[in-house]
């Protein structure tokens, strides 16, 4: 076909309800030919597929190039500048569609639910905040910062053809997606729970979903878009960088932007993979008729499928179903049902203590034996390949479990980063040999292990005599002999017990503390304060929150200068709450706010307003200055902690902590 005269490429094809038509045409405004597609979307749901279809078309064009048909594609005659322009323009168009979705989440779903919660108390405001997390900040960032910057740049493209500088400047702000992504599982659970629990909650969601702007899509579908957005930035930027010459002015900025965005994309990709695992667990849960408690973030489905089980009495084979998880093997039998295949669990075999042995013989080929604490099973595969797959899966699961147990002691101590280590505490080699420097009890409102709040009746404070942590009774119900105390047995926390004794406590104790998933709020206040832009005590109150003024310890860390962390006390290991600051406006209260406290100020964004009160005018001024700059996304200057007598502050705070 080389050298042949090729007519302009025309095509027209239908993908479901989507009609794609050609040909490529050349607009007068562009000196070089441009590849354009016209999409006719007959279903509003398909409008959201635009970005994905463009990606598919790019892939098809790349395939045609590799197969030697490049002369059939007029758009390949485009200049480098035109190709780069097309990608930048595609980024702008997808950004506009994305901001529209964020507006739907924040200004429609969230706003209407919050209005109902505040006006009629049909459901708690905390539920709405828990569902939408920091979507308000994400929406403000894209609507007020990223989208306007892209629009302005595309308008002046001929004078300044680049986008790498914009993305490099704004990419660090994408860290705020971390909180949304980590909260996504909990958000989905809250939506499902309150759809069943509250008829008013359900009615509001369904009413909005019927609107045309929703495209007949559910709230859960729209909430998934922020999780998927960062990986899409990464794909577009990779394509942009691939077509950009290395000597281009924008190359280094685009390269740096890609590195920053790739880091943020990894968190989103991990969340997507986690959701895939949860979907698999839900399918198995339904397969078992909802009778087995397996839907848990710590569970991982390894393998499932039919297999033959050999009878121990007469050696006959029976069709059975095996489901292998990271911690157990379920041996299932079919249930008699008219519609749909369901299984019942006949036996559960823990991976802990499980052994695997091949038992194949001439009379019984393709067999192997699985034995555990609860039961032994002699199984037979239908093919050699099936047998090999099962043996490899079970062996790998056993090995991984044994490695986890073997390294538990080392991981338990070495993975305790500085956030969990009190100042002047003994290190691993000195633990138990010298007395620790204990943390003052009044500077802690949460257990430093399980992060449950203390109270004066059921959750009292105790000191670990080995490391000095302030912990609750349940997390310090272990005793170990300490050399510095004449080898007498002392109360110690679970981590120190494992290090000193050499073996972990019972699995029940581990499941409630050390195996707990780490929260994004687990940043020790004292360490954050040492490396902070600004930190001090303030009184705060959320507008419409139904609670009065509360005193807390506020920190803006150096490594997260756009996030405000709220702690109950200066030594807490977990923040009560975090507020992404970008997009917030800082101002003095208005007369209609009717605040009784002096030196007050407020931050406002969309439907969220938080009031603060400082102990002095200078402290008020400094906080307003820092919060204003953070709200505009500007670089912050380090102020460090406000010099206050923390001991006195802690004493004032103690009664409040005991009453909560």
XYZ file of C-alpha atoms in Angstrom:
660
model
C 0.000 0.000 0.000
C 3.040 2.217 0.243
C 3.049 5.091 -2.209
C -0.587 4.603 -3.161
C -2.848 7.600 -3.468
C -5.009 7.627 -0.362
C -8.340 9.416 -0.235
C -9.376 11.265 2.913
C -10.214 8.720 5.570
C -13.950 8.567 6.264
C -15.696 6.263 8.596
C -18.919 5.834 10.494
C -19.447 3.173 13.123
C -21.737 2.467 16.040
C -20.706 1.179 19.467
C -23.926 0.388 21.292
C -25.818 3.683 21.489
C -22.687 5.618 20.516
C -22.282 6.795 16.938
C -18.813 7.916 15.817
C -18.573 9.686 12.493
C -15.799 11.195 10.350
C -13.973 12.359 8.359
C -10.903 14.183 9.619
C -11.251 17.812 8.669
C -9.001 20.812 8.827
C -10.335 23.940 10.548
C -9.327 27.285 9.108
C -7.989 28.482 12.445
C -5.206 25.921 12.372
C -2.389 26.098 9.797
C -1.823 22.344 9.978
C -4.363 19.515 9.686
C -6.190 18.491 12.846
C -7.787 15.155 13.651
C -11.319 15.681 14.935
C -14.093 13.274 15.855
C -17.795 14.029 16.158
C -19.602 12.023 18.829
C -23.362 11.607 18.920
C -24.318 10.318 22.366
C -27.876 9.123 22.351
C -27.786 8.148 26.011
C -26.651 10.739 28.600
C -24.880 7.986 30.541
C -22.422 7.587 27.665
C -21.330 11.209 27.840
C -18.897 10.242 30.591
C -17.134 7.775 28.264
C -15.638 10.592 26.191
C -12.197 10.572 27.817
C -12.003 6.776 27.715
C -12.948 6.659 24.030
C -10.222 9.167 23.179
C -7.730 6.901 24.944
C -8.966 3.897 22.941
C -8.660 5.813 19.664
C -5.094 6.826 20.557
C -4.304 3.157 21.208
C -5.842 2.107 17.872
C -3.790 4.721 16.046
C -0.654 3.434 17.767
C -1.532 -0.117 16.679
C -1.966 0.994 13.061
C 1.428 2.696 13.179
C 3.111 -0.455 14.480
C 1.432 -2.524 11.727
C 2.710 -0.222 8.978
C -0.494 1.581 8.063
C 0.568 5.062 9.124
C -0.025 6.487 5.659
C -3.772 5.872 6.121
C -3.934 8.289 9.073
C -3.837 11.951 7.979
C -3.525 13.131 11.587
C -0.009 11.672 11.711
C 1.039 14.455 9.414
C 0.385 16.872 12.261
C 3.270 18.815 13.664
C 4.611 18.116 17.137
C 3.110 21.388 18.339
C -0.339 20.406 17.090
C -0.215 16.990 18.749
C 0.794 18.541 22.051
C -1.995 21.112 21.692
C -4.569 18.352 21.146
C -3.538 16.545 24.348
C -3.581 19.775 26.373
C -7.010 20.586 24.945
C -8.235 17.117 25.870
C -7.024 17.698 29.433
C -9.045 20.911 29.578
C -12.254 19.302 28.291
C -12.044 16.345 30.691
C -11.299 18.759 33.540
C -14.491 20.714 32.799
C -16.541 17.498 32.879
C -14.840 16.440 36.113
C -15.543 19.767 37.840
C -19.199 19.366 36.883
C -19.230 15.986 38.652
C -17.536 17.459 41.720
C -20.169 20.221 41.762
C -22.844 17.533 41.741
C -21.242 15.736 44.692
C -20.513 18.799 46.821
C -23.171 21.367 45.949
C -26.058 18.974 45.315
C -25.742 15.626 47.105
C -23.719 16.841 50.092
C -25.486 20.209 50.410
C -29.006 18.747 50.358
C -28.159 15.974 52.807
C -26.455 18.439 55.149
C -29.437 20.797 54.972
C -31.786 17.959 55.921
C -29.505 16.817 58.759
C -29.273 20.312 60.242
C -32.897 21.316 59.733
C -34.750 18.149 60.782
C -32.044 15.925 62.329
C -33.276 12.983 60.240
C -29.714 11.643 60.426
C -26.490 12.954 62.030
C -24.374 15.616 60.345
C -21.340 13.445 61.109
C -22.725 10.820 58.743
C -22.788 13.300 55.852
C -19.272 14.513 56.674
C -18.103 10.906 56.888
C -19.526 10.098 53.459
C -18.174 13.070 51.542
C -14.934 13.492 53.519
C -12.970 16.415 52.007
C -14.842 16.532 48.670
C -15.553 20.205 49.389
C -11.816 21.015 49.349
C -11.236 18.908 46.249
C -14.044 20.715 44.428
C -12.742 24.146 45.427
C -9.203 23.269 44.328
C -10.282 22.187 40.858
C -12.980 24.813 40.388
C -10.997 27.799 41.709
C -7.400 26.870 40.861
C -6.699 24.081 38.344
C -9.554 24.621 35.853
C -9.112 28.445 35.604
C -5.353 27.988 35.136
C -5.901 25.489 32.297
C -8.548 27.698 30.641
C -6.290 30.728 30.733
C -3.340 28.785 29.338
C -5.331 27.350 26.421
C -6.536 30.861 25.543
C -2.939 32.090 25.263
C -1.510 28.851 23.853
C 0.111 30.499 20.828
C 2.179 32.733 23.115
C 2.912 30.164 25.838
C 2.399 26.565 24.621
C 2.952 24.567 27.807
C 1.052 22.978 30.703
C 3.881 21.317 32.644
C 4.532 24.417 34.732
C 0.880 24.580 35.823
C 0.734 20.920 36.777
C 4.080 21.060 38.581
C 2.885 23.978 40.689
C -0.490 22.465 41.526
C 0.379 18.725 41.650
C 1.460 18.827 45.337
C -2.075 19.872 46.242
C -3.298 16.503 44.941
C -2.133 15.081 48.279
C -5.587 16.001 49.541
C -6.913 13.040 47.536
C -5.186 10.756 50.043
C -7.801 11.467 52.691
C -10.677 10.930 50.246
C -9.254 7.662 48.908
C -8.519 6.246 52.365
C -12.029 7.163 53.519
C -13.736 5.681 50.444
C -14.493 2.226 51.923
C -16.030 3.751 55.027
C -18.019 6.193 52.858
C -19.519 3.323 50.852
C -20.474 1.517 54.063
C -22.155 4.651 55.426
C -24.159 5.171 52.229
C -25.398 1.559 52.216
C -26.177 1.610 55.950
C -28.148 4.853 55.943
C -30.010 3.997 52.735
C -31.530 1.161 54.785
C -31.759 2.968 58.111
C -33.252 6.346 57.083
C -36.141 6.717 54.654
C -35.472 10.461 54.346
C -31.806 9.863 53.495
C -32.857 7.343 50.851
C -35.515 9.671 49.405
C -33.046 12.563 48.945
C -30.510 10.315 47.203
C -33.119 8.805 44.878
C -34.631 12.208 44.020
C -31.239 13.589 42.965
C -30.358 10.431 41.029
C -33.515 10.861 38.929
C -32.365 14.287 37.735
C -31.035 14.560 34.193
C -27.656 15.926 35.296
C -27.046 12.661 37.170
C -27.207 10.707 33.902
C -29.156 7.876 35.600
C -26.062 7.046 37.652
C -25.969 6.308 41.381
C -24.300 8.362 44.088
C -21.737 5.577 44.535
C -20.795 5.818 40.854
C -20.182 9.564 41.082
C -18.195 9.144 44.307
C -15.824 6.802 42.478
C -14.777 9.532 40.017
C -12.320 11.339 42.353
C -10.616 7.988 42.996
C -10.203 7.448 39.251
C -9.254 11.014 38.341
C -5.584 10.980 39.404
C -4.717 7.881 37.304
C -6.333 9.640 34.322
C -4.093 12.663 34.838
C -1.145 10.287 34.791
C -2.210 8.719 31.467
C -2.755 12.072 29.762
C 0.533 13.463 31.053
C 2.440 10.373 29.908
C 0.982 10.831 26.428
C 1.859 14.555 26.518
C 5.442 13.849 27.621
C 5.842 11.089 25.040
C 5.031 13.493 22.194
C 7.039 16.388 23.615
C 10.627 16.786 22.305
C 13.295 16.465 25.015
C 14.647 19.911 24.182
C 11.229 21.553 24.603
C 10.924 24.255 27.253
C 8.111 22.352 28.946
C 9.848 18.950 29.057
C 11.461 19.235 32.515
C 8.346 20.724 34.111
C 6.161 18.011 32.553
C 8.577 15.318 33.728
C 8.539 16.641 37.294
C 4.739 16.901 37.192
C 4.475 13.280 36.089
C 6.603 12.160 39.037
C 4.393 14.041 41.493
C 1.150 12.841 39.919
C 2.391 9.242 39.660
C 2.932 9.214 43.427
C -0.620 10.423 44.046
C -1.952 7.975 41.431
C -0.441 5.025 43.284
C -2.704 5.735 46.265
C -5.767 5.833 44.004
C -4.708 2.680 42.163
C -4.222 0.915 45.483
C -7.739 1.960 46.527
C -9.151 0.684 43.224
C -7.377 -2.661 43.711
C -8.737 -2.818 47.230
C -12.267 -2.221 45.958
C -11.798 -5.025 43.434
C -10.847 -7.356 46.283
C -13.937 -6.268 48.203
C -16.145 -6.958 45.173
C -14.716 -10.483 44.970
C -15.411 -11.004 48.660
C -18.995 -9.821 48.197
C -19.504 -12.294 45.331
C -18.264 -15.154 47.522
C -20.415 -13.854 50.391
C -23.488 -14.099 48.144
C -22.353 -17.512 46.878
C -22.418 -18.741 50.473
C -25.885 -17.298 51.025
C -24.654 -14.552 53.347
C -24.000 -17.088 56.111
C -20.214 -16.648 56.405
C -18.608 -13.506 57.838
C -15.868 -12.945 55.235
C -16.433 -9.350 54.066
C -13.559 -7.756 55.930
C -10.801 -5.432 54.666
C -8.165 -7.781 56.121
C -9.464 -10.761 54.135
C -8.110 -11.526 50.696
C -9.558 -14.070 48.293
C -6.703 -16.190 46.889
C -8.467 -18.878 44.857
C -11.814 -20.630 44.498
C -13.232 -23.428 42.392
C -14.710 -26.907 42.130
C -12.656 -29.934 43.178
C -13.243 -33.609 44.009
C -13.071 -34.799 47.603
C -12.118 -38.448 48.240
C -14.177 -40.269 50.837
C -12.147 -41.627 53.749
C -14.405 -44.699 53.931
C -14.533 -46.065 50.404
C -12.420 -43.679 48.283
C -15.329 -42.461 46.151
C -15.095 -38.910 44.817
C -17.602 -36.160 45.583
C -17.920 -32.770 43.906
C -17.032 -30.031 46.352
C -16.128 -26.313 46.279
C -12.968 -24.849 47.845
C -12.481 -21.187 48.744
C -8.974 -20.180 49.834
C -8.427 -16.927 51.756
C -5.225 -15.509 53.175
C -6.117 -16.874 56.627
C -8.436 -19.867 56.058
C -9.667 -22.541 53.661
C -13.425 -23.070 53.340
C -14.603 -26.557 52.361
C -18.091 -26.191 50.858
C -20.858 -28.475 49.632
C -23.609 -27.578 47.145
C -27.050 -26.634 48.398
C -30.194 -27.838 46.698
C -31.716 -24.740 45.077
C -34.084 -24.235 42.177
C -32.521 -20.906 41.137
C -28.832 -20.089 41.344
C -25.959 -22.141 42.680
C -25.328 -21.761 46.398
C -22.940 -23.512 48.750
C -22.843 -24.259 52.451
C -19.635 -24.313 54.488
C -18.903 -27.828 55.762
C -15.500 -27.118 57.328
C -13.120 -24.236 58.028
C -9.381 -24.913 58.146
C -7.058 -22.192 59.445
C -3.918 -21.467 57.407
C -2.086 -21.278 60.745
C -0.828 -24.821 61.255
C -1.921 -26.042 57.802
C 0.188 -28.672 56.006
C 0.115 -29.779 52.370
C 1.212 -33.154 51.006
C 1.034 -34.786 47.568
C -0.550 -38.254 47.678
C -0.835 -39.203 43.997
C -0.593 -42.883 43.055
C -1.363 -45.057 40.067
C -4.805 -45.835 41.473
C -5.518 -42.296 42.646
C -3.840 -39.758 40.322
C -3.823 -35.972 40.784
C -4.503 -36.156 44.541
C -3.122 -34.145 47.459
C -3.775 -33.911 51.195
C -4.598 -30.719 53.107
C -4.417 -31.108 56.880
C -5.026 -28.516 59.557
C -6.003 -28.050 63.178
C -9.700 -28.523 62.429
C -9.752 -31.209 59.707
C -7.857 -33.086 57.002
C -9.071 -33.353 53.405
C -7.857 -35.657 50.631
C -8.625 -33.894 47.367
C -8.418 -34.828 43.709
C -8.057 -32.416 40.807
C -9.572 -33.090 37.391
C -6.374 -32.208 35.530
C -2.674 -31.980 36.354
C -2.746 -28.251 35.671
C -5.608 -27.774 38.127
C -3.704 -29.738 40.764
C -0.577 -27.670 40.186
C -2.548 -24.406 40.538
C -4.134 -25.455 43.840
C -0.858 -26.699 45.334
C 0.978 -23.519 44.346
C -1.789 -21.292 45.746
C -1.996 -23.153 49.079
C 1.787 -23.381 49.484
C 2.238 -19.685 48.756
C -0.485 -18.795 51.285
C 1.105 -20.999 53.981
C 4.575 -19.555 53.335
C 3.322 -15.987 53.460
C 1.531 -16.678 56.741
C 4.651 -18.290 58.268
C 6.810 -15.366 57.164
C 4.370 -12.963 58.798
C 4.562 -14.839 62.089
C 8.335 -15.215 61.893
C 8.945 -11.518 61.312
C 6.199 -10.307 63.629
C 8.563 -9.479 66.439
C 10.933 -7.464 64.234
C 8.183 -5.719 62.296
C 6.266 -4.960 65.457
C 9.168 -2.916 66.799
C 10.969 -1.635 63.705
C 7.785 -0.359 62.072
C 6.992 1.773 65.090
C 8.125 5.063 63.628
C 8.948 8.245 65.461
C 5.256 9.138 65.638
C 4.874 6.448 68.316
C 8.107 6.912 70.295
C 8.068 9.223 73.319
C 11.068 11.524 73.753
C 13.987 9.940 75.641
C 12.376 6.492 75.560
C 14.669 3.437 75.593
C 15.373 1.933 72.198
C 14.912 -1.724 71.281
C 18.221 -2.852 72.825
C 17.684 -0.826 76.034
C 14.027 -1.753 76.517
C 13.516 -3.018 80.042
C 17.107 -2.256 81.016
C 16.550 1.388 81.940
C 13.512 3.280 83.134
C 11.588 5.212 80.459
C 10.638 8.881 80.534
C 6.867 8.623 81.029
C 4.474 10.929 79.214
C 2.297 13.005 81.506
C -1.155 11.484 81.654
C -2.928 14.840 81.372
C -1.328 15.479 77.965
C -3.066 12.468 76.416
C -6.794 12.048 75.769
C -6.600 8.856 73.664
C -4.967 5.483 74.325
C -1.638 5.538 72.472
C -2.253 1.984 71.188
C -5.928 1.499 70.303
C -6.676 5.270 70.083
C -9.886 4.901 72.082
C -10.741 7.986 74.225
C -10.087 7.791 77.970
C -12.734 8.321 80.612
C -12.683 8.141 84.397
C -14.801 4.975 84.682
C -14.375 2.364 81.932
C -11.272 3.561 80.087
C -8.708 4.734 82.611
C -5.094 5.746 81.952
C -2.111 3.479 82.661
C 1.607 3.789 81.972
C 3.626 1.141 80.192
C 6.580 0.664 82.520
C 8.869 -0.259 79.633
C 8.365 2.506 77.035
C 6.420 5.188 78.939
C 3.323 5.271 76.730
C -0.046 6.181 78.241
C -2.393 3.309 77.401
C -5.725 1.869 78.480
C -6.157 -1.212 80.664
C -6.917 -3.525 77.760
C -3.764 -2.528 75.892
C -1.609 -2.931 79.016
C -2.969 -6.161 80.491
C 0.394 -7.865 79.922
C 3.249 -8.334 82.387
C 6.952 -8.697 81.683
C 10.062 -8.756 83.868
C 12.130 -5.559 83.657
C 15.845 -5.564 84.502
C 15.861 -1.979 85.777
C 13.250 -2.976 88.408
C 15.212 -5.956 89.798
C 13.608 -8.288 87.251
C 10.153 -7.855 88.776
C 7.045 -8.277 86.603
C 5.542 -4.950 85.528
C 2.558 -3.780 83.510
C 3.619 -3.294 79.867
C 1.882 -2.562 76.559
C 1.392 -5.186 73.875
C 4.343 -4.008 71.744
C 6.811 -4.090 74.632
C 5.493 -7.483 75.763
C 6.202 -8.943 72.332
C 9.702 -7.444 72.241
C 10.640 -8.457 75.792
C 9.096 -11.928 75.911
C 9.827 -12.848 72.319
C 6.397 -14.182 71.374
C 3.213 -12.300 70.496
C 0.204 -12.421 72.846
C -2.961 -14.314 71.995
C -4.615 -13.660 68.593
C -7.566 -12.017 70.349
C -5.281 -9.325 71.734
C -3.581 -8.816 68.392
C -6.801 -8.358 66.454
C -7.888 -5.509 68.694
C -4.678 -3.502 68.590
C -1.642 -4.326 66.481
C -3.563 -5.636 63.495
C -5.839 -2.611 63.382
C -5.690 -0.645 60.120
C -3.787 2.576 60.529
C -5.835 5.729 60.105
C -4.770 8.753 58.089
C -5.224 10.788 61.305
C -2.523 8.818 63.171
C 0.112 11.534 63.369
C 1.419 12.109 66.902
C 0.690 15.658 68.003
C 4.018 16.255 69.768
C 6.079 15.207 66.731
C 3.854 17.175 64.360
C 4.222 20.247 66.587
C 8.028 20.032 66.540
C 7.952 20.254 62.750
C 5.002 22.562 62.226
C 4.143 25.766 60.440
C 2.064 26.801 63.439
C 0.534 25.072 66.453
C -1.253 26.142 69.638
C -4.366 25.661 71.716
C -7.573 27.209 70.329
C -11.259 27.005 71.090
C -13.382 25.943 68.117
C -17.007 25.431 67.174
C -18.581 24.271 63.903
C -21.564 26.235 62.632
C -24.693 24.105 62.766
C -22.790 21.259 64.412
C -24.967 21.270 67.518
C -21.988 21.437 69.909
C -20.621 24.387 71.821
C -17.079 25.705 72.129
C -14.389 23.081 72.651
C -10.727 23.470 73.453
C -8.223 21.520 71.361
C -4.613 21.455 70.165
C -4.250 22.647 66.541
C -1.278 21.841 64.286
C -0.365 22.628 60.662
C 2.596 20.278 59.896
C 5.508 21.418 57.737
C 5.193 18.387 55.460
C 1.430 18.995 55.017
C 1.151 22.805 55.084
C -2.353 22.783 53.599
C -3.930 20.565 56.272
C -5.085 21.561 59.764
C -4.977 18.754 62.352
C -7.129 18.921 65.496
C -5.983 16.990 68.603
C -7.530 16.581 71.995
C -4.165 17.153 73.702
C -0.526 17.864 72.716
C 0.659 14.236 73.193
C -2.212 12.406 71.460
C -1.105 9.867 68.837
C -4.191 10.395 66.703
C -5.929 13.546 65.572
C -9.642 13.906 66.158
C -10.070 15.445 62.733
C -8.195 16.985 59.814
C -9.343 19.883 57.604
C -7.759 20.431 54.137
C -7.424 24.218 54.001
C -7.180 25.015 50.286
C -10.193 27.011 49.106
C -11.193 28.174 52.598
C -11.775 31.877 53.209
C -10.659 33.389 56.516
C -12.497 36.327 58.054
C -13.646 37.907 61.293
C -17.100 36.885 62.529
C -20.131 38.937 61.561
C -22.617 40.389 64.061
C -25.217 37.853 62.996
C -22.896 35.027 64.142
C -23.483 36.152 67.763
C -20.219 34.833 69.168
C -19.532 35.486 72.829
C -15.801 34.721 72.829
C -13.056 37.294 72.223
C -10.342 37.143 69.538
C -12.605 35.064 67.333
C -12.256 34.350 63.603
C -13.722 31.861 61.162
C -12.928 29.811 58.060
C -15.655 29.197 55.476
C -15.985 27.037 52.413
C -19.220 26.101 50.689
C -21.563 24.795 53.427
C -18.850 24.379 56.088
C -17.991 27.144 58.579
C -15.737 26.689 61.617
C -15.294 29.369 64.301
C -12.095 29.741 66.343
C -11.141 31.737 69.413
C -7.532 32.496 70.392
C -6.153 33.472 73.776
C -4.732 36.756 72.485
C -4.785 39.186 69.576
C -1.283 38.260 68.395
C -2.165 34.556 68.299
C -5.386 35.395 66.432
C -3.453 37.442 63.869
C -0.886 34.721 63.248
C -3.509 32.012 62.778
C -5.557 34.169 60.408
C -2.451 34.961 58.360
C -1.360 31.301 58.074
C -4.867 30.005 57.338
C -5.449 32.701 54.687
C -2.229 31.822 52.851
C -3.029 28.098 53.049
C -6.526 28.738 51.718
C -5.014 30.471 48.673
C -2.471 27.664 48.202
C 0.503 29.932 48.890
C 3.837 28.917 50.398
C 3.818 29.159 54.187
C 6.483 30.432 56.571
C 7.342 28.321 59.596
C 6.201 29.868 62.885
C 6.624 26.825 65.121
C 4.802 26.149 68.369
C 3.405 28.975 70.443
C 5.270 29.113 73.738
C 2.661 28.181 76.292
C 2.817 26.299 79.531
C 1.625 22.981 78.197
C 1.415 21.511 81.656
C -1.082 24.162 82.736
C -2.988 23.801 79.488
C -3.082 20.038 79.957
C -4.465 20.456 83.459
C -7.228 22.689 82.129
C -7.967 20.167 79.401
C -8.046 17.109 81.653
C -11.587 17.593 83.007
C -12.846 18.021 79.465
C -11.118 14.806 78.374
C -12.519 12.884 81.330
C -16.061 14.029 80.517
C -15.933 13.016 76.847
